[in-house]
Amino acid sequence: MFTSDTLKGKSILVTGGGSGLGLVMAKAFAEKGANVAICGRTEERLQKALEELQKINPECAYHVVDVRDYDAVGEMIERLNERYGVLNGLVNNAAGNFYAFSEDLSPNGFKAVVDIVLHGTFNCSQHFGKQLITKKKPGTILNIVTTYTQTGSAFVLPSACAKAGVYAMTNTLAYEWATYNIRVNAIAPGPFPTEGAWKRLMPSPEFEKIYLQRHPLHRYGKPEELANLAVFMMSDMSEYLTGECVNIDGGERLQAGQFNFVAQMMPREQLKALFEKMKPRKK
Ligand code: HXC
């Protein structure tokens, strides 16, 4: 479906692109012909990531920036515009998250996550949108949210609140900026293990075992499965797609279905026999 030209002519900034899923997407974009810039707080990590990216496309670049810093984000976007002529893609991927009982959260703990996720996405999106509007150029924003933006989730209150805000921002800007040909979409990934997220969210093999038992496909997502979706959503193949949030979680979010628990109760064959026994007998 994709070729090395699928993203030709695109210059894409991936926030938090120095590691994890950000780097996975950045590499996929570069392989499909895009100029890719990554940003993050840790220069050493960015340098290492850039080495990998430049093997694919020497035009790739990095910027050390904290997305919470509005002015610094503005300067970075200006520099990237100078470098690439126009920056026409933005992936708001930078995030922060940790488990905590909500009653124990410090105000600063709540603020740290909300600042990175919600304010960071605003800072990048507004600077990105402004320069496109001034230049009268089309562009695409892709926000990485979570499946719990729509349901909330215990023990990750700041992330749930912030991602729900980003979800609202996606729909709001999609409508408001459609007139400028700026598309705004979101991806809600389910479990795609990365070192950063998993050390915060999967503290032991026992956690993982229970987690995967409950998952309808009993497996994690593969990085390339997420990358393929992101490439499609950043490409001109999806030009009519805006204001959409695509879940990619192997059906995990559907566990709320009232009788879904039945699937976990006993082996399939035993269940079948049970349902058979419950059938009304024909007279
Ligand atoms: C309680 C915590 C905490 C924890 C930090 N804090 N970790 N509180 N439990 N585990 C509190 C601190 O005590 C402090 O409050 C406040 O948060 C700020 O902490 P700092 O370390 O000073 O902040 P900062 O360096 O800005 O770090 C931000 C961070 C950190 C979010 C706290 O974890 C981070 O940088 N994370 C980035 C990477 C990341 O989280 N990746 C996972 C994303 S996964 P006080 O009151 O003491 O000052 C994701 C999707 C999940 O988002 C979906 C999976 C299925």
Short mmCIF file of C-alpha atoms and ligand atoms in Angstrom, two decimals:
data_model
loop_
_atom_site.label_atom_id
_atom_site.label_comp_id
_atom_site.label_asym_id
_atom_site.label_seq_id
_atom_site.Cartn_x
_atom_site.Cartn_y
_atom_site.Cartn_z
CA MET A 1 0.00 0.00 0.00
CA PHE A 2 2.84 2.42 0.82
CA THR A 3 5.90 3.28 -1.24
CA SER A 4 9.06 5.23 -0.48
CA ASP A 5 7.23 8.26 -1.97
CA THR A 6 4.02 8.05 0.07
CA LEU A 7 5.09 11.01 2.24
CA LYS A 8 7.28 12.79 -0.29
CA GLY A 9 7.04 16.57 0.11
CA LYS A 10 6.03 16.26 3.77
CA SER A 11 8.07 17.75 6.60
CA ILE A 12 6.86 16.31 9.86
CA LEU A 13 7.66 17.17 13.47
CA VAL A 14 7.18 14.35 16.00
CA THR A 15 7.17 15.55 19.60
CA GLY A 16 8.71 13.08 22.03
CA GLY A 17 10.24 11.47 18.96
CA GLY A 18 13.52 10.48 20.62
CA SER A 19 12.24 7.12 21.85
CA GLY A 20 9.28 4.78 22.09
CA LEU A 21 6.35 5.06 19.74
CA GLY A 22 7.41 8.57 18.69
CA LEU A 23 10.63 7.19 17.24
CA VAL A 24 8.80 4.25 15.64
CA MET A 25 6.51 6.69 13.81
CA ALA A 26 9.38 9.05 12.94
CA LYS A 27 11.30 6.20 11.27
CA ALA A 28 8.22 5.05 9.37
CA PHE A 29 7.64 8.59 8.06
CA ALA A 30 11.28 8.92 6.96
CA GLU A 31 11.13 5.53 5.20
CA LYS A 32 8.08 6.77 3.27
CA GLY A 33 9.96 9.86 2.01
CA ALA A 34 9.25 12.56 4.63
CA ASN A 35 11.73 14.96 6.19
CA VAL A 36 11.34 14.27 9.88
CA ALA A 37 12.23 16.40 12.88
CA ILE A 38 12.01 15.05 16.41
CA CYS A 39 11.99 17.00 19.65
CA GLY A 40 12.29 16.16 23.32
CA ARG A 41 13.95 17.16 26.57
CA THR A 42 16.97 14.85 26.56
CA GLU A 43 19.65 15.73 24.02
CA GLU A 44 21.56 12.45 24.35
CA ARG A 45 18.44 10.45 23.51
CA LEU A 46 17.63 12.72 20.55
CA GLN A 47 21.19 12.44 19.20
CA LYS A 48 21.01 8.64 19.26
CA ALA A 49 17.62 8.65 17.57
CA LEU A 50 18.80 11.10 14.93
CA GLU A 51 21.68 8.82 13.97
CA GLU A 52 19.09 6.13 13.13
CA LEU A 53 16.86 8.60 11.28
CA GLN A 54 19.66 10.11 9.21
CA LYS A 55 20.58 6.67 7.91
CA ILE A 56 17.13 6.73 6.30
CA ASN A 57 17.02 10.44 5.36
CA PRO A 58 19.99 12.78 6.00
CA GLU A 59 17.58 15.76 6.11
CA CYS A 60 16.14 14.64 9.47
CA ALA A 61 16.81 16.90 12.45
CA TYR A 62 16.26 17.25 16.19
CA HIS A 63 15.50 20.08 18.60
CA VAL A 64 15.91 20.03 22.35
CA VAL A 65 12.69 21.52 23.67
CA ASP A 66 10.20 21.06 26.47
CA VAL A 67 6.75 21.25 24.86
CA ARG A 68 5.52 23.03 28.02
CA ASP A 69 7.56 26.10 26.99
CA TYR A 70 5.36 28.10 24.58
CA ASP A 71 8.07 30.46 23.33
CA ALA A 72 10.67 27.73 22.88
CA VAL A 73 8.18 25.71 20.83
CA GLY A 74 7.53 28.79 18.66
CA GLU A 75 11.25 29.24 18.00
CA MET A 76 11.65 25.58 17.09
CA ILE A 77 8.80 25.73 14.59
CA GLU A 78 10.28 28.86 13.03
CA ARG A 79 13.68 27.13 12.66
CA LEU A 80 12.03 24.07 11.10
CA ASN A 81 10.16 26.25 8.64
CA GLU A 82 13.43 27.85 7.57
CA ARG A 83 15.04 24.43 7.24
CA TYR A 84 12.28 22.71 5.29
CA GLY A 85 10.58 25.62 3.49
CA VAL A 86 7.37 24.67 5.20
CA LEU A 87 6.61 22.38 8.10
CA ASN A 88 3.35 20.68 7.07
CA GLY A 89 2.99 17.79 9.51
CA LEU A 90 2.84 17.64 13.30
CA VAL A 91 2.47 14.57 15.52
CA ASN A 92 1.66 15.49 19.12
CA ASN A 93 3.11 12.41 20.78
CA ALA A 94 5.01 13.76 23.82
CA ALA A 95 3.32 12.53 26.99
CA GLY A 96 3.75 11.89 30.68
CA ASN A 97 1.97 9.37 32.85
CA PHE A 98 2.28 7.44 36.10
CA TYR A 99 0.07 5.36 38.40
CA ALA A 100 -1.22 7.10 41.52
CA PHE A 101 -4.21 7.01 43.81
CA SER A 102 -6.07 10.21 42.92
CA GLU A 103 -6.47 11.15 46.59
CA ASP A 104 -2.67 11.07 47.00
CA LEU A 105 -1.75 13.13 43.90
CA SER A 106 0.09 16.36 44.61
CA PRO A 107 -1.14 19.41 42.67
CA ASN A 108 2.25 19.50 41.01
CA GLY A 109 1.98 15.85 39.95
CA PHE A 110 -1.38 16.59 38.31
CA LYS A 111 0.03 19.74 36.71
CA ALA A 112 3.17 18.05 35.34
CA VAL A 113 1.18 15.58 33.24
CA VAL A 114 -1.51 18.05 32.17
CA ASP A 115 1.15 20.59 31.19
CA ILE A 116 3.02 18.12 28.99
CA VAL A 117 0.00 16.46 27.40
CA LEU A 118 -2.64 19.19 27.11
CA HIS A 119 -0.68 22.46 27.18
CA GLY A 120 2.13 20.89 25.15
CA THR A 121 -0.32 19.87 22.45
CA PHE A 122 -1.85 23.35 22.42
CA ASN A 123 1.58 25.03 22.26
CA CYS A 124 2.74 22.94 19.31
CA SER A 125 -0.58 22.95 17.47
CA GLN A 126 -1.09 26.70 17.72
CA HIS A 127 2.42 27.62 16.52
CA PHE A 128 2.18 25.00 13.78
CA GLY A 129 -1.28 26.17 12.64
CA LYS A 130 -0.38 29.87 12.70
CA GLN A 131 2.56 29.48 10.32
CA LEU A 132 0.49 27.40 7.89
CA ILE A 133 -2.39 29.90 7.98
CA THR A 134 0.03 32.79 7.30
CA LYS A 135 1.64 30.93 4.42
CA LYS A 136 -1.71 29.64 3.11
CA LYS A 137 -0.37 26.08 3.05
CA PRO A 138 -2.21 22.88 3.90
CA GLY A 139 -1.07 20.65 6.75
CA THR A 140 -1.90 17.73 9.02
CA ILE A 141 -1.92 17.32 12.79
CA LEU A 142 -2.07 13.89 14.38
CA ASN A 143 -2.66 13.70 18.14
CA ILE A 144 -1.77 10.56 20.06
CA VAL A 145 -4.46 10.05 22.68
CA THR A 146 -5.54 6.90 24.57
CA THR A 147 -8.58 4.66 24.54
CA TYR A 148 -9.43 5.89 28.05
CA THR A 149 -10.01 9.45 26.81
CA GLN A 150 -13.59 8.36 26.33
CA THR A 151 -14.07 6.28 29.48
CA GLY A 152 -11.61 7.68 32.00
CA SER A 153 -9.39 5.21 33.84
CA ALA A 154 -8.61 4.53 37.47
CA PHE A 155 -5.14 5.47 38.77
CA VAL A 156 -4.16 7.71 35.82
CA LEU A 157 -6.34 10.74 36.53
CA PRO A 158 -4.03 13.47 35.14
CA SER A 159 -3.43 11.55 31.92
CA ALA A 160 -7.14 10.72 31.49
CA CYS A 161 -8.11 14.39 31.97
CA ALA A 162 -5.36 15.71 29.71
CA LYS A 163 -5.95 13.21 26.90
CA ALA A 164 -9.70 13.93 27.02
CA GLY A 165 -8.76 17.59 26.50
CA VAL A 166 -6.59 16.68 23.54
CA TYR A 167 -9.49 14.67 22.10
CA ALA A 168 -11.71 17.77 22.38
CA MET A 169 -8.94 19.86 20.81
CA THR A 170 -8.80 17.42 17.88
CA ASN A 171 -12.47 17.85 17.02
CA THR A 172 -12.47 21.58 17.70
CA LEU A 173 -9.50 22.39 15.50
CA ALA A 174 -10.59 19.93 12.81
CA TYR A 175 -13.73 21.98 12.25
CA GLU A 176 -12.22 25.41 12.84
CA TRP A 177 -9.16 24.88 10.65
CA ALA A 178 -10.81 22.87 7.86
CA THR A 179 -11.19 26.16 6.03
CA TYR A 180 -7.37 26.47 5.98
CA ASN A 181 -6.96 22.88 4.73
CA ILE A 182 -5.44 21.78 8.00
CA ARG A 183 -6.58 18.29 8.93
CA VAL A 184 -6.62 17.30 12.60
CA ASN A 185 -7.01 13.66 13.64
CA ALA A 186 -6.12 11.39 16.52
CA ILE A 187 -4.98 7.84 17.12
CA ALA A 188 -5.89 6.06 20.35
CA PRO A 189 -3.39 3.24 20.77
CA GLY A 190 -4.06 0.33 23.08
CA PRO A 191 -1.14 -1.61 24.54
CA PHE A 192 2.01 -1.05 22.50
CA PRO A 193 4.84 -1.78 24.94
CA THR A 194 7.70 0.70 25.10
CA GLU A 195 10.39 0.97 27.73
CA GLY A 196 9.22 4.38 28.98
CA ALA A 197 5.54 3.54 29.32
CA TRP A 198 5.93 -0.05 30.52
CA LYS A 199 8.30 0.72 33.38
CA ARG A 200 5.64 3.14 34.64
CA LEU A 201 2.54 1.06 33.91
CA MET A 202 3.53 -2.64 34.01
CA PRO A 203 5.50 -3.10 37.22
CA SER A 204 5.71 -6.94 37.19
CA PRO A 205 5.27 -10.05 35.02
CA GLU A 206 2.16 -10.83 37.10
CA PHE A 207 0.57 -7.53 35.96
CA GLU A 208 1.33 -8.38 32.34
CA LYS A 209 -0.09 -11.88 32.68
CA ILE A 210 -3.42 -10.64 34.02
CA TYR A 211 -3.46 -7.83 31.46
CA LEU A 212 -2.99 -10.14 28.50
CA GLN A 213 -5.47 -12.71 29.81
CA ARG A 214 -8.16 -10.01 29.71
CA HIS A 215 -7.19 -8.73 26.27
CA PRO A 216 -9.46 -10.17 23.55
CA LEU A 217 -6.50 -10.95 21.25
CA HIS A 218 -4.21 -11.92 24.17
CA ARG A 219 -1.34 -10.00 22.64
CA TYR A 220 0.18 -6.55 22.46
CA GLY A 221 0.16 -4.34 19.39
CA LYS A 222 3.20 -4.50 17.11
CA PRO A 223 5.00 -1.19 16.52
CA GLU A 224 4.61 -1.48 12.75
CA GLU A 225 0.82 -1.81 13.16
CA LEU A 226 0.72 1.62 14.77
CA ALA A 227 3.25 3.08 12.33
CA ASN A 228 1.21 1.96 9.29
CA LEU A 229 -1.88 3.71 10.61
CA ALA A 230 0.10 6.88 11.37
CA VAL A 231 1.62 6.92 7.87
CA PHE A 232 -1.83 6.59 6.33
CA MET A 233 -3.25 9.38 8.48
CA MET A 234 -0.35 11.74 7.68
CA SER A 235 -0.47 10.99 3.96
CA ASP A 236 -2.60 12.36 1.12
CA MET A 237 -4.31 8.96 1.03
CA SER A 238 -6.50 10.21 3.85
CA GLU A 239 -7.19 13.74 2.55
CA TYR A 240 -10.91 13.59 3.39
CA LEU A 241 -10.29 12.35 6.93
CA THR A 242 -10.46 14.99 9.63
CA GLY A 243 -11.85 15.18 13.16
CA GLU A 244 -11.49 11.42 13.48
CA CYS A 245 -10.02 9.37 16.30
CA VAL A 246 -8.99 5.87 15.26
CA ASN A 247 -8.71 3.27 18.02
CA ILE A 248 -6.00 0.66 17.47
CA ASP A 249 -6.17 -1.63 20.46
CA GLY A 250 -7.14 -5.11 19.24
CA GLY A 251 -10.63 -4.55 20.66
CA GLU A 252 -9.38 -3.98 24.21
CA ARG A 253 -11.69 -1.02 24.85
CA LEU A 254 -14.75 -3.18 24.18
CA GLN A 255 -14.26 -5.17 27.37
CA ALA A 256 -17.06 -3.10 28.90
CA GLY A 257 -19.63 -5.14 26.90
CA GLN A 258 -21.96 -6.59 29.54
CA PHE A 259 -21.43 -10.28 28.75
CA ASN A 260 -17.85 -10.12 27.50
CA PHE A 261 -16.63 -11.54 30.80
CA VAL A 262 -18.19 -14.87 29.79
CA ALA A 263 -15.41 -15.36 27.23
CA GLN A 264 -12.85 -15.45 30.07
CA MET A 265 -14.78 -17.86 32.31
CA MET A 266 -14.04 -21.25 30.76
CA PRO A 267 -12.59 -22.83 27.59
CA ARG A 268 -14.53 -22.18 24.37
CA GLU A 269 -15.70 -25.80 23.96
CA GLN A 270 -17.07 -25.89 27.50
CA LEU A 271 -18.94 -22.64 26.87
CA LYS A 272 -20.41 -23.99 23.67
CA ALA A 273 -21.70 -27.03 25.53
CA LEU A 274 -23.20 -24.79 28.21
CA PHE A 275 -25.01 -22.60 25.65
CA GLU A 276 -26.29 -25.75 23.93
CA LYS A 277 -27.70 -26.99 27.24
CA MET A 278 -29.51 -23.68 27.74
CA LYS A 279 -31.28 -23.85 24.35
CA PRO A 280 -35.02 -24.42 24.60
CA ARG A 281 -35.93 -27.99 23.55
CA LYS A 282 -38.34 -28.34 20.59
CA LYS A 283 -41.54 -30.13 21.60
C1 HXC B 1 3.17 10.34 42.22
C2 HXC B 1 4.63 11.63 40.98
C3 HXC B 1 5.14 10.47 40.33
C4 HXC B 1 4.58 9.19 40.72
C5 HXC B 1 6.19 12.20 39.55
N1 HXC B 1 5.32 12.66 40.45
N2 HXC B 1 6.10 10.86 39.44
N3 HXC B 1 3.65 11.57 41.90
N4 HXC B 1 3.59 9.18 41.64
N5 HXC B 1 5.00 8.06 40.16
C6 HXC B 1 5.15 14.06 40.87
C7 HXC B 1 6.40 14.58 41.55
O1 HXC B 1 6.47 14.17 42.89
C8 HXC B 1 6.21 16.08 41.40
O2 HXC B 1 5.29 16.58 42.32
C9 HXC B 1 5.52 16.20 40.04
O3 HXC B 1 4.97 14.90 39.74
C10 HXC B 1 6.48 16.57 38.95
O4 HXC B 1 7.53 15.60 38.92
P1 HXC B 1 8.93 15.92 38.22
O5 HXC B 1 9.68 14.65 38.14
O6 HXC B 1 9.57 17.09 38.84
O7 HXC B 1 8.42 16.40 36.79
P2 HXC B 1 9.00 16.23 35.39
O8 HXC B 1 10.49 16.04 35.42
O9 HXC B 1 8.47 17.32 34.58
O10 HXC B 1 8.39 14.81 34.92
C11 HXC B 1 7.13 14.70 34.40
C12 HXC B 1 6.56 13.30 34.70
C13 HXC B 1 7.55 12.20 34.34
C14 HXC B 1 5.27 13.16 33.89
C15 HXC B 1 6.25 13.21 36.17
O11 HXC B 1 7.02 10.93 34.67
C16 HXC B 1 7.95 12.22 32.89
O12 HXC B 1 8.75 13.02 32.50
N6 HXC B 1 7.38 11.34 32.04
C17 HXC B 1 7.66 11.33 30.60
C18 HXC B 1 7.63 9.99 30.00
C19 HXC B 1 6.36 9.22 30.28
O13 HXC B 1 5.69 9.40 31.30
N7 HXC B 1 6.04 8.28 29.42
C20 HXC B 1 4.86 7.45 29.58
C21 HXC B 1 3.83 7.92 28.69
S1 HXC B 1 2.65 6.63 28.49
P3 HXC B 1 5.77 17.33 43.70
O14 HXC B 1 4.50 17.71 44.38
O15 HXC B 1 6.56 16.32 44.48
O16 HXC B 1 6.58 18.52 43.25
C22 HXC B 1 1.20 7.36 28.10
C23 HXC B 1 0.11 6.51 27.51
C24 HXC B 1 -0.32 5.38 28.34
O17 HXC B 1 1.02 8.48 28.28
C25 HXC B 1 -1.23 4.40 27.64
C26 HXC B 1 -0.77 2.99 27.85
C27 HXC B 1 -1.74 1.91 27.47
#
